mmCIF file of C-alpha atoms in Angstrom:
data_model
loop_
_atom_site.group_PDB
_atom_site.id
_atom_site.type_symbol
_atom_site.label_atom_id
_atom_site.label_comp_id
_atom_site.label_asym_id
_atom_site.label_seq_id
_atom_site.Cartn_x
_atom_site.Cartn_y
_atom_site.Cartn_z
ATOM 1 C CA MET A 1 153.198 89.370 50.573
ATOM 2 C CA ALA A 2 152.786 85.571 52.095
ATOM 3 C CA SER A 3 156.028 84.510 50.561
ATOM 4 C CA LYS A 4 158.072 87.083 52.313
ATOM 5 C CA SER A 5 156.577 85.941 55.662
ATOM 6 C CA PHE A 6 155.896 82.310 55.496
ATOM 7 C CA SER A 7 158.023 79.590 53.986
ATOM 8 C CA GLU A 8 156.344 76.547 52.201
ATOM 9 C CA GLU A 9 157.338 74.349 55.328
ATOM 10 C CA ASP A 10 155.296 76.764 57.800
ATOM 11 C CA LEU A 11 152.133 76.566 55.131
ATOM 12 C CA SER A 12 152.550 72.857 55.197
ATOM 13 C CA CYS A 13 149.959 70.151 56.758
ATOM 14 C CA PRO A 14 151.587 68.117 59.558
ATOM 15 C CA VAL A 15 150.056 65.078 58.200
ATOM 16 C CA CYS A 16 150.836 65.006 54.223
ATOM 17 C CA TYR A 17 153.642 67.392 54.724
ATOM 18 C CA GLU A 18 151.892 69.310 51.691
ATOM 19 C CA ILE A 19 150.561 72.755 51.313
ATOM 20 C CA PHE A 20 147.217 72.972 53.426
ATOM 21 C CA LYS A 21 144.103 71.953 51.315
ATOM 22 C CA ASP A 22 140.881 72.822 53.097
ATOM 23 C CA PRO A 23 142.734 73.277 56.359
ATOM 24 C CA LEU A 24 140.623 72.588 59.315
ATOM 25 C CA ILE A 25 141.397 74.324 63.050
ATOM 26 C CA MET A 26 141.329 71.995 66.057
ATOM 27 C CA SER A 27 140.340 73.385 69.374
ATOM 28 C CA CYS A 28 144.008 73.055 70.447
ATOM 29 C CA SER A 29 144.925 75.553 67.755
ATOM 30 C CA HIS A 30 146.395 73.233 65.374
ATOM 31 C CA SER A 31 145.412 72.957 61.881
ATOM 32 C CA VAL A 32 144.818 70.026 59.604
ATOM 33 C CA CYS A 33 143.951 69.176 56.203
ATOM 34 C CA LYS A 34 140.272 68.082 56.124
ATOM 35 C CA VAL A 35 140.866 65.053 54.286
ATOM 36 C CA CYS A 36 144.389 64.074 56.382
ATOM 37 C CA LEU A 37 142.172 64.449 59.731
ATOM 38 C CA GLN A 38 139.302 62.407 58.331
ATOM 39 C CA LYS A 39 141.673 59.697 57.455
ATOM 40 C CA PHE A 40 143.790 59.913 60.740
ATOM 41 C CA TRP A 41 140.516 59.899 62.943
ATOM 42 C CA GLU A 42 139.183 56.684 61.051
ATOM 43 C CA SER A 43 142.729 54.851 61.698
ATOM 44 C CA LYS A 44 142.623 56.091 65.188
ATOM 45 C CA GLU A 45 139.117 55.503 65.709
ATOM 46 C CA SER A 46 139.398 58.404 67.999
ATOM 47 C CA ARG A 47 139.061 62.322 67.661
ATOM 48 C CA GLU A 48 142.545 63.121 68.419
ATOM 49 C CA CYS A 49 144.819 66.043 67.282
ATOM 50 C CA PRO A 50 147.527 64.432 64.937
ATOM 51 C CA VAL A 51 149.948 66.902 66.263
ATOM 52 C CA CYS A 52 149.383 67.018 70.445
ATOM 53 C CA ARG A 53 146.768 63.894 70.546
ATOM 54 C CA ARG A 54 144.427 66.212 72.621
ATOM 55 C CA ARG A 55 141.073 65.107 72.113
ATOM 56 C CA SER A 56 138.900 67.387 70.027
ATOM 57 C CA SER A 57 135.344 68.369 71.849
ATOM 58 C CA LYS A 58 134.000 69.087 68.298
ATOM 59 C CA GLU A 59 133.158 66.309 65.555
ATOM 60 C CA GLU A 60 133.590 68.837 62.959
ATOM 61 C CA PRO A 61 136.235 71.288 63.463
ATOM 62 C CA PRO A 62 135.603 74.854 61.957
ATOM 63 C CA PRO A 63 137.584 75.469 58.420
ATOM 64 C CA ASN A 64 140.763 77.683 58.983
ATOM 65 C CA LEU A 65 139.557 80.555 56.359
ATOM 66 C CA ALA A 66 142.429 82.573 57.376
ATOM 67 C CA LEU A 67 144.866 79.867 56.719
ATOM 68 C CA LYS A 68 143.427 78.804 53.420
ATOM 69 C CA ASN A 69 143.708 82.205 52.146
ATOM 70 C CA LEU A 70 147.166 82.409 52.873
ATOM 71 C CA CYS A 71 148.154 79.105 51.280
ATOM 72 C CA GLU A 72 145.954 79.995 48.254
ATOM 73 C CA SER A 73 147.992 83.477 48.154
ATOM 74 C CA PHE A 74 151.392 81.843 48.430
ATOM 75 C CA SER A 75 150.482 79.216 45.564
ATOM 76 C CA VAL A 76 149.288 82.140 43.576
ATOM 77 C CA GLU A 77 152.875 84.177 44.292
ATOM 78 C CA LYS A 78 154.810 80.746 43.874
ATOM 79 C CA ILE A 79 153.077 80.536 40.014
ATOM 80 C CA GLN A 80 153.655 84.197 39.413
ATOM 81 C CA ARG A 81 157.142 84.092 40.172
ATOM 82 C CA CYS A 82 157.571 80.987 37.598
ATOM 83 C CA SER A 83 155.655 82.796 35.049
ATOM 84 C CA ALA A 84 157.674 85.996 35.476
ATOM 85 C CA GLY A 85 160.609 84.107 34.522
ATOM 86 C CA SER A 86 162.267 83.676 38.026
ATOM 87 C CA GLU A 87 164.929 81.076 38.738
ATOM 88 C CA VAL A 88 162.706 78.592 40.644
ATOM 89 C CA LEU A 89 163.941 75.136 40.041
ATOM 90 C CA CYS A 90 162.513 71.478 40.686
ATOM 91 C CA SER A 91 163.785 70.225 43.999
ATOM 92 C CA GLN A 92 164.245 66.848 42.565
ATOM 93 C CA HIS A 93 165.517 67.241 38.720
ATOM 94 C CA GLY A 94 167.293 70.923 39.089
ATOM 95 C CA GLU A 95 164.866 71.631 36.318
ATOM 96 C CA LYS A 96 162.857 74.959 35.761
ATOM 97 C CA LEU A 97 159.011 74.675 37.105
ATOM 98 C CA LYS A 98 157.140 75.308 33.878
ATOM 99 C CA LEU A 99 154.237 73.101 34.603
ATOM 100 C CA PHE A 100 151.351 73.023 37.370
ATOM 101 C CA CYS A 101 149.955 69.780 38.151
ATOM 102 C CA LEU A 102 146.063 70.086 38.474
ATOM 103 C CA GLU A 103 145.872 66.913 40.507
ATOM 104 C CA GLU A 104 148.663 67.413 42.871
ATOM 105 C CA GLN A 105 148.312 71.393 42.751
ATOM 106 C CA GLN A 106 151.845 71.971 42.833
ATOM 107 C CA LEU A 107 154.473 73.381 40.218
ATOM 108 C CA VAL A 108 156.534 70.518 38.723
ATOM 109 C CA CYS A 109 159.191 70.427 35.907
ATOM 110 C CA LEU A 110 159.087 68.753 32.571
ATOM 111 C CA VAL A 111 160.613 65.655 34.127
ATOM 112 C CA CYS A 112 158.419 65.361 37.113
ATOM 113 C CA ARG A 113 155.369 65.344 34.222
ATOM 114 C CA ASP A 114 156.787 62.025 32.705
ATOM 115 C CA SER A 115 157.583 60.410 35.908
ATOM 116 C CA ALA A 116 155.511 57.421 37.601
ATOM 117 C CA LYS A 117 154.289 59.938 40.420
ATOM 118 C CA HIS A 118 152.426 62.290 37.946
ATOM 119 C CA ARG A 119 151.315 59.522 35.722
ATOM 120 C CA ASN A 120 147.982 60.410 34.046
ATOM 121 C CA HIS A 121 147.786 63.777 35.804
ATOM 122 C CA ARG A 122 146.584 66.659 33.846
ATOM 123 C CA PHE A 123 148.841 69.983 33.575
ATOM 124 C CA GLN A 124 148.627 73.778 32.717
ATOM 125 C CA PRO A 125 151.598 75.965 31.673
ATOM 126 C CA VAL A 126 152.354 78.061 34.821
ATOM 127 C CA ASP A 127 151.198 81.518 33.266
ATOM 128 C CA GLU A 128 147.652 80.407 32.325
ATOM 129 C CA ALA A 129 147.742 78.465 36.178
ATOM 130 C CA ALA A 130 148.579 81.826 37.449
ATOM 131 C CA VAL A 131 145.577 83.722 35.821
ATOM 132 C CA GLU A 132 143.192 80.889 36.875
ATOM 133 C CA PHE A 133 144.258 81.118 40.476
ATOM 134 C CA LYS A 134 144.043 84.784 40.375
ATOM 135 C CA LEU A 135 140.401 84.263 39.267
ATOM 136 C CA GLN A 136 139.412 81.949 41.696
ATOM 137 C CA PHE A 137 141.025 83.521 44.695
ATOM 138 C CA SER A 138 139.207 86.832 43.748
ATOM 139 C CA ASN A 139 136.176 84.977 43.731
ATOM 140 C CA LYS A 140 136.690 83.107 46.946
ATOM 141 C CA ASN A 141 137.926 86.165 48.572
ATOM 142 C CA LYS A 142 134.162 87.688 47.514
ATOM 143 C CA ASP A 143 132.479 84.494 48.922
ATOM 144 C CA CYS A 144 134.420 85.254 52.123
ATOM 145 C CA LYS A 145 133.515 88.620 52.770
ATOM 146 C CA GLN A 146 129.742 87.938 51.880
ATOM 147 C CA ASN A 147 129.998 84.989 54.413
ATOM 148 C CA ILE A 148 131.410 86.920 57.017
ATOM 149 C CA ASN A 149 128.832 89.440 56.433
ATOM 150 C CA ASN A 150 126.002 86.716 56.348
ATOM 151 C CA ILE A 151 127.604 85.625 59.932
ATOM 152 C CA ASN A 152 127.572 88.893 61.335
ATOM 153 C CA VAL A 153 123.735 89.588 60.243
ATOM 154 C CA ASN A 154 122.965 86.190 61.696
ATOM 155 C CA HIS A 155 124.848 86.780 65.137
ATOM 156 C CA THR A 156 123.045 90.087 65.531
ATOM 157 C CA GLN A 157 119.810 88.518 64.796
ATOM 158 C CA ILE A 158 120.495 85.619 67.152
ATOM 159 C CA GLN A 159 121.680 88.202 69.757
ATOM 160 C CA THR A 160 118.416 90.034 69.446
ATOM 161 C CA GLN A 161 116.280 86.851 69.799
ATOM 162 C CA HIS A 162 118.438 86.032 72.749
ATOM 163 C CA THR A 163 117.862 89.192 74.352
ATOM 164 C CA GLU A 164 114.207 89.402 73.573
ATOM 165 C CA ARG A 165 113.565 86.132 75.155
ATOM 166 C CA ARG A 166 115.629 86.894 78.146
ATOM 167 C CA ILE A 167 113.281 90.009 78.687
ATOM 168 C CA LYS A 168 110.035 88.237 78.254
ATOM 169 C CA GLU A 169 111.446 85.597 80.648
ATOM 170 C CA GLU A 170 112.413 87.953 83.428
ATOM 171 C CA PHE A 171 108.980 90.105 82.821
ATOM 172 C CA GLN A 172 107.069 86.555 83.288
ATOM 173 C CA LYS A 173 108.866 86.071 86.602
ATOM 174 C CA LEU A 174 107.930 89.774 87.876
ATOM 175 C CA HIS A 175 104.034 89.131 86.794
ATOM 176 C CA GLN A 176 104.308 85.954 88.741
ATOM 177 C CA PHE A 177 105.503 87.616 91.727
ATOM 178 C CA LEU A 178 103.196 90.227 91.507
ATOM 179 C CA ARG A 179 100.483 87.867 91.193
ATOM 180 C CA ASP A 180 101.864 85.683 94.312
ATOM 181 C CA GLU A 181 102.081 89.038 96.194
ATOM 182 C CA GLU A 182 98.750 89.919 95.331
ATOM 183 C CA ALA A 183 97.142 86.897 96.421
ATOM 184 C CA ALA A 184 99.171 86.868 99.856
ATOM 185 C CA ARG A 185 98.018 90.036 100.615
ATOM 186 C CA ILE A 186 94.422 89.389 99.788
ATOM 187 C CA ALA A 187 94.741 86.261 101.751
ATOM 188 C CA ALA A 188 96.091 88.222 104.714
ATOM 189 C CA LEU A 189 93.306 90.837 104.782
ATOM 190 C CA ARG A 190 90.672 87.915 104.578
ATOM 191 C CA GLU A 191 92.390 86.138 107.617
ATOM 192 C CA GLU A 192 92.570 89.346 109.443
ATOM 193 C CA GLU A 193 88.911 90.459 108.581
ATOM 194 C CA GLU A 194 87.841 87.059 109.992
ATOM 195 C CA GLN A 195 89.649 87.019 113.058
ATOM 196 C CA LYS A 196 88.033 90.230 113.773
ATOM 197 C CA SER A 197 84.515 89.502 112.762
ATOM 198 C CA GLN A 198 84.683 86.049 114.907
ATOM 199 C CA MET A 199 86.182 88.607 117.908
ATOM 200 C CA MET A 200 83.426 91.124 117.383
ATOM 201 C CA LYS A 201 80.533 88.253 117.061
ATOM 202 C CA GLU A 202 81.945 86.416 120.572
ATOM 203 C CA LYS A 203 81.686 90.232 122.114
ATOM 204 C CA MET A 204 77.938 90.868 120.455
ATOM 205 C CA GLU A 205 76.976 87.561 121.831
ATOM 206 C CA LYS A 206 78.176 88.242 125.157
ATOM 207 C CA MET A 207 76.569 91.645 125.316
ATOM 208 C CA SER A 208 73.390 90.110 124.524
ATOM 209 C CA ARG A 209 73.526 87.449 127.311
ATOM 210 C CA GLU A 210 74.460 90.435 129.540
ATOM 211 C CA ILE A 211 71.419 92.415 128.388
ATOM 212 C CA SER A 212 69.079 89.468 128.307
ATOM 213 C CA SER A 213 70.473 88.765 132.243
ATOM 214 C CA LEU A 214 69.793 92.363 133.062
ATOM 215 C CA SER A 215 66.352 92.527 131.450
ATOM 216 C CA ASP A 216 65.218 89.573 133.563
ATOM 217 C CA THR A 217 66.668 91.379 136.768
ATOM 218 C CA ILE A 218 64.771 94.485 136.195
ATOM 219 C CA ARG A 219 61.344 92.494 135.360
ATOM 220 C CA ALA A 220 61.949 90.744 138.474
ATOM 221 C CA VAL A 221 62.350 94.067 140.234
ATOM 222 C CA GLU A 222 59.465 95.674 138.784
ATOM 223 C CA GLU A 223 56.991 92.811 139.822
ATOM 224 C CA GLU A 224 58.223 92.973 143.654
ATOM 225 C CA MET A 225 57.813 96.996 143.670
ATOM 226 C CA GLY A 226 54.738 97.125 142.097
ATOM 227 C CA ALA A 227 53.095 98.600 138.943
ATOM 228 C CA GLU A 228 53.286 102.334 140.398
ATOM 229 C CA ASP A 229 57.344 102.317 140.554
ATOM 230 C CA THR A 230 57.936 100.360 137.025
ATOM 231 C CA CYS A 231 58.125 103.676 135.218
ATOM 232 C CA ILE A 232 61.551 104.211 136.954
ATOM 233 C CA PHE A 233 63.067 101.204 134.742
ATOM 234 C CA SER A 234 60.583 100.865 132.009
ATOM 235 C CA THR A 235 61.367 104.078 130.300
ATOM 236 C CA LYS A 236 65.397 103.842 130.360
ATOM 237 C CA PRO A 237 66.648 100.261 130.888
ATOM 238 C CA HIS A 238 68.492 100.087 127.417
ATOM 239 C CA VAL A 239 69.872 103.388 127.445
ATOM 240 C CA CYS A 240 71.555 102.308 131.028
ATOM 241 C CA VAL A 241 72.801 99.190 129.407
ATOM 242 C CA PHE A 242 74.410 101.072 126.645
ATOM 243 C CA LEU A 243 76.170 103.673 128.577
ATOM 244 C CA SER A 244 77.535 100.867 130.582
ATOM 245 C CA SER A 245 79.597 99.613 127.833
ATOM 246 C CA ALA A 246 82.086 101.229 125.631
ATOM 247 C CA PRO A 247 79.988 102.873 123.018
ATOM 248 C CA VAL A 248 82.992 102.877 120.275
ATOM 249 C CA THR A 249 85.262 100.252 119.270
ATOM 250 C CA LEU A 250 88.449 100.260 116.911
ATOM 251 C CA ASN A 251 88.521 99.175 113.322
ATOM 252 C CA PRO A 252 91.748 97.317 112.939
ATOM 253 C CA ILE A 253 91.665 97.281 109.118
ATOM 254 C CA THR A 254 92.251 101.193 109.633
ATOM 255 C CA ALA A 255 95.134 100.955 111.796
ATOM 256 C CA HIS A 256 98.589 102.216 110.792
ATOM 257 C CA PRO A 257 101.119 99.453 110.839
ATOM 258 C CA ARG A 258 102.852 101.282 113.944
ATOM 259 C CA LEU A 259 99.538 101.227 116.277
ATOM 260 C CA VAL A 260 98.819 98.198 118.341
ATOM 261 C CA LEU A 261 95.416 97.673 119.276
ATOM 262 C CA SER A 262 94.155 95.779 122.448
ATOM 263 C CA GLU A 263 92.045 92.602 122.397
ATOM 264 C CA ASP A 264 88.913 94.225 123.101
ATOM 265 C CA LEU A 265 89.664 96.753 120.506
ATOM 266 C CA THR A 266 89.413 99.689 123.126
ATOM 267 C CA SER A 267 92.819 100.467 123.383
ATOM 268 C CA VAL A 268 95.737 101.819 120.759
ATOM 269 C CA ARG A 269 99.320 102.539 121.601
ATOM 270 C CA TYR A 270 102.493 103.470 119.435
ATOM 271 C CA SER A 271 105.223 101.164 118.697
ATOM 272 C CA ASP A 272 108.393 101.756 116.774
ATOM 273 C CA GLU A 273 108.105 98.428 115.164
ATOM 274 C CA ILE A 274 106.144 98.266 111.949
ATOM 275 C CA GLN A 275 103.716 95.224 111.661
ATOM 276 C CA ASN A 276 103.468 93.161 108.401
ATOM 277 C CA LEU A 277 99.981 94.084 107.746
ATOM 278 C CA PRO A 278 98.041 94.619 104.269
ATOM 279 C CA ASP A 279 98.284 97.523 102.574
ATOM 280 C CA ASN A 280 94.565 98.059 101.785
ATOM 281 C CA PRO A 281 92.758 101.144 100.840
ATOM 282 C CA GLU A 282 91.160 101.607 104.483
ATOM 283 C CA ARG A 283 94.636 101.762 106.150
ATOM 284 C CA PHE A 284 96.142 104.965 107.204
ATOM 285 C CA ASP A 285 99.841 104.732 105.811
ATOM 286 C CA LEU A 286 101.456 107.898 106.854
ATOM 287 C CA TYR A 287 99.511 109.092 109.877
ATOM 288 C CA ALA A 288 99.778 106.793 113.085
ATOM 289 C CA ALA A 289 95.879 106.881 113.126
ATOM 290 C CA VAL A 290 92.826 104.714 113.405
ATOM 291 C CA LEU A 291 89.232 104.944 113.145
ATOM 292 C CA GLY A 292 86.132 103.523 115.050
ATOM 293 C CA SER A 293 84.278 100.346 113.915
ATOM 294 C CA GLU A 294 80.818 102.469 113.634
ATOM 295 C CA GLY A 295 80.203 105.440 111.648
ATOM 296 C CA PHE A 296 77.526 107.771 112.595
ATOM 297 C CA ASN A 297 75.247 109.688 110.041
ATOM 298 C CA SER A 298 72.375 110.792 112.660
ATOM 299 C CA GLY A 299 71.784 111.154 116.453
ATOM 300 C CA THR A 300 73.856 112.231 119.403
ATOM 301 C CA HIS A 301 76.756 109.970 120.463
ATOM 302 C CA CYS A 302 79.489 110.197 123.187
ATOM 303 C CA TRP A 303 82.818 108.642 123.852
ATOM 304 C CA ASP A 304 85.239 109.072 126.820
ATOM 305 C CA VAL A 305 88.957 108.549 126.010
ATOM 306 C CA ASP A 306 91.459 108.320 128.775
ATOM 307 C CA VAL A 307 94.963 109.983 127.349
ATOM 308 C CA GLY A 308 96.819 109.460 130.755
ATOM 309 C CA GLU A 309 100.319 110.279 130.155
ATOM 310 C CA ASN A 310 100.160 110.324 126.572
ATOM 311 C CA THR A 311 102.237 113.000 125.199
ATOM 312 C CA ARG A 312 101.227 113.460 121.641
ATOM 313 C CA TRP A 313 97.418 112.597 120.683
ATOM 314 C CA VAL A 314 94.573 113.747 118.415
ATOM 315 C CA LEU A 315 90.846 112.925 118.792
ATOM 316 C CA GLY A 316 88.003 113.852 116.664
ATOM 317 C CA VAL A 317 85.655 112.409 113.785
ATOM 318 C CA MET A 318 86.849 111.883 110.091
ATOM 319 C CA THR A 319 84.065 111.728 107.112
ATOM 320 C CA GLU A 320 83.623 108.396 105.631
ATOM 321 C CA SER A 321 84.831 109.603 102.097
ATOM 322 C CA ALA A 322 87.995 111.255 103.357
ATOM 323 C CA GLU A 323 91.095 109.858 101.836
ATOM 324 C CA ARG A 324 93.455 108.077 104.302
ATOM 325 C CA LYS A 325 96.654 107.707 102.303
ATOM 326 C CA GLY A 326 99.386 110.314 102.733
ATOM 327 C CA GLU A 327 98.988 113.726 104.056
ATOM 328 C CA VAL A 328 95.690 113.290 105.357
ATOM 329 C CA PHE A 329 95.819 116.990 107.312
ATOM 330 C CA SER A 330 96.392 118.836 103.830
ATOM 331 C CA ARG A 331 92.759 117.718 102.844
ATOM 332 C CA SER A 332 89.311 118.533 104.502
ATOM 333 C CA GLY A 333 87.070 116.025 106.294
ATOM 334 C CA ILE A 334 88.716 115.922 109.949
ATOM 335 C CA TRP A 335 87.544 117.988 113.008
ATOM 336 C CA TYR A 336 89.643 117.462 115.957
ATOM 337 C CA MET A 337 91.329 118.530 119.234
ATOM 338 C CA CYS A 338 95.068 117.593 119.895
ATOM 339 C CA TYR A 339 97.723 117.711 122.343
ATOM 340 C CA TYR A 340 101.363 117.905 121.696
ATOM 341 C CA ASP A 341 104.591 119.976 122.803
ATOM 342 C CA GLY A 342 102.603 120.452 125.966
ATOM 343 C CA LYS A 343 100.146 122.506 124.667
ATOM 344 C CA TYR A 344 96.167 121.661 123.630
ATOM 345 C CA GLY A 345 94.859 122.707 120.083
ATOM 346 C CA ALA A 346 91.618 122.048 117.850
ATOM 347 C CA GLY A 347 91.254 122.686 114.394
ATOM 348 C CA SER A 348 89.555 121.262 111.201
ATOM 349 C CA THR A 349 91.653 120.323 108.513
ATOM 350 C CA PRO A 350 93.130 121.623 105.877
ATOM 351 C CA ASN A 351 93.149 124.477 108.347
ATOM 352 C CA PRO A 352 95.566 124.998 111.014
ATOM 353 C CA ASP A 353 95.169 124.380 114.704
ATOM 354 C CA SER A 354 94.065 126.931 117.109
ATOM 355 C CA LEU A 355 95.617 126.951 120.742
ATOM 356 C CA LEU A 356 93.221 126.193 123.667
ATOM 357 C CA SER A 357 93.506 128.207 127.082
ATOM 358 C CA VAL A 358 93.676 125.072 129.218
ATOM 359 C CA ASN A 359 95.729 125.395 132.502
ATOM 360 C CA ARG A 360 95.672 122.163 133.718
ATOM 361 C CA LYS A 361 97.031 118.494 132.768
ATOM 362 C CA LEU A 362 93.614 116.576 131.091
ATOM 363 C CA GLN A 363 93.563 112.940 132.028
ATOM 364 C CA LYS A 364 90.245 112.007 130.185
ATOM 365 C CA ILE A 365 88.567 113.460 127.297
ATOM 366 C CA ARG A 366 84.668 113.184 126.380
ATOM 367 C CA VAL A 367 83.691 113.771 122.933
ATOM 368 C CA THR A 368 80.085 114.360 122.053
ATOM 369 C CA LEU A 369 78.942 114.323 118.382
ATOM 370 C CA ASP A 370 75.544 115.918 117.733
ATOM 371 C CA TRP A 371 75.187 114.779 114.199
ATOM 372 C CA ASP A 372 72.216 116.303 113.459
ATOM 373 C CA GLY A 373 72.764 119.779 115.449
ATOM 374 C CA GLY A 374 76.154 120.150 113.463
ATOM 375 C CA ASN A 375 78.258 120.084 116.775
ATOM 376 C CA LEU A 376 81.385 118.323 117.955
ATOM 377 C CA SER A 377 82.243 119.214 121.725
ATOM 378 C CA PHE A 378 85.333 118.003 123.574
ATOM 379 C CA SER A 379 85.425 118.477 127.352
ATOM 380 C CA ASP A 380 86.940 117.309 130.512
ATOM 381 C CA ALA A 381 85.457 114.011 131.383
ATOM 382 C CA VAL A 382 86.642 114.422 135.009
ATOM 383 C CA ASN A 383 84.825 117.696 136.014
ATOM 384 C CA ASN A 384 82.586 117.909 133.087
ATOM 385 C CA THR A 385 84.312 121.325 131.736
ATOM 386 C CA HIS A 386 83.616 122.619 128.460
ATOM 387 C CA LEU A 387 86.874 122.929 126.498
ATOM 388 C CA HIS A 388 85.833 123.388 122.561
ATOM 389 C CA THR A 389 83.300 122.970 120.138
ATOM 390 C CA HIS A 390 83.302 122.506 116.206
ATOM 391 C CA THR A 391 80.165 123.682 114.430
ATOM 392 C CA HIS A 392 79.812 122.201 110.930
ATOM 393 C CA THR A 393 76.563 120.955 109.118
ATOM 394 C CA PHE A 394 77.608 117.260 108.472
ATOM 395 C CA THR A 395 76.599 115.583 105.186
ATOM 396 C CA GLU A 396 77.807 112.154 105.299
ATOM 397 C CA ARG A 397 78.832 109.431 107.803
ATOM 398 C CA VAL A 398 81.725 110.415 110.151
ATOM 399 C CA PHE A 399 83.706 107.934 112.153
ATOM 400 C CA PRO A 400 85.877 108.494 115.645
ATOM 401 C CA TYR A 401 89.059 109.097 114.685
ATOM 402 C CA PHE A 402 92.319 108.249 117.201
ATOM 403 C CA SER A 403 95.987 108.985 116.382
ATOM 404 C CA THR A 404 99.229 109.011 119.031
ATOM 405 C CA VAL A 405 102.801 108.863 118.503
ATOM 406 C CA CYS A 406 103.611 108.554 121.889
ATOM 407 C CA GLU A 407 104.917 105.045 123.523
ATOM 408 C CA LEU A 408 104.600 106.043 126.918
ATOM 409 C CA SER A 409 100.696 105.543 127.525
ATOM 410 C CA PRO A 410 98.171 104.320 125.318
ATOM 411 C CA LEU A 411 94.935 105.964 124.344
ATOM 412 C CA ARG A 412 91.931 103.867 126.167
ATOM 413 C CA ILE A 413 88.192 104.384 125.405
ATOM 414 C CA LEU A 414 86.420 104.060 128.521
ATOM 415 C CA PRO A 415 83.139 102.429 129.250
ATOM 416 C CA ARG A 416 80.125 104.980 130.377
ATOM 417 C CA SER A 417 79.136 104.799 134.192
#
């Protein structure tokens, strides 16, 4: 019981020295009656603790429900002791405490009742007051439990709303980051496309000027040699011009981030450093490969590649619809010749390689595509020796395919002479 653990002095307000009435708890942990604290603050014109003078951080300190219940329980026990006939005497008059002052909320004797201190106050017999206090205490206890339950429910709802708001904010940040990343990658891709397009435009303009200059020279020579000799030049001038230039250039949009292309787009080398390039659908992401800029769906086409001292390379063609992401060699669409571990081979995906019988180190490989005839041939461009031919009925556009993982020597597309 409260009376066994606390004395009346322990449960008294430090301002009025009476048992606490509606006690409030300060941020410094001291408790004061609500009315006493308000009067103290009004007199001091400052929110200080009456005990330690520490400034309060709150304009309205919260109620100390535990202390309030303890004080009420103490008062009930005190009344019960009086109603049970225990010899509790008035500290001032030595008389039995038979009455309860409703205004002062304390036990008094008959002499106290008639004193000036309790003039015009209302009183109740101790036993009646004890019954009413029990009922009030029971009701307040129920209200307190209900308030605690409501506080718990409200706290849970507030926590849920706070967590939901944080989740939404985090996902909004993530969505914004993804939108920014998408915009940055698209902008980088557009910039790369514009640079390469400008480069190709300049090369085409240069080639056109060379063709125009050569055509003027041919016409001048024809006029000098006479009409009987004009057939020497009139039937093949454009073919000569075409074969004297590199027939194939590389498409940078398809190049794996570890491949570095030359400025004229006719040479590719492997690098350990990964370039920061847009991950567009056309770009290889697993195999260190790059395609030619122009695809073929008819006719015969030929290009020479200087492999030099390159120790690991793949040359061939790839269909336009073949997937360029992931394990491209596990899917159909590539016909090739390769060199690795000192051995030459040839194959078509997804079939395994077949070793080729080559007893010399090849320096230049000639790739010849006869799209209409369904042949893809490889030969030694130095001595024009046949190496291997793939036979296949092509049904769609194919692009020249180049792959290397050797840093010693690049692959270079040679001009035809």
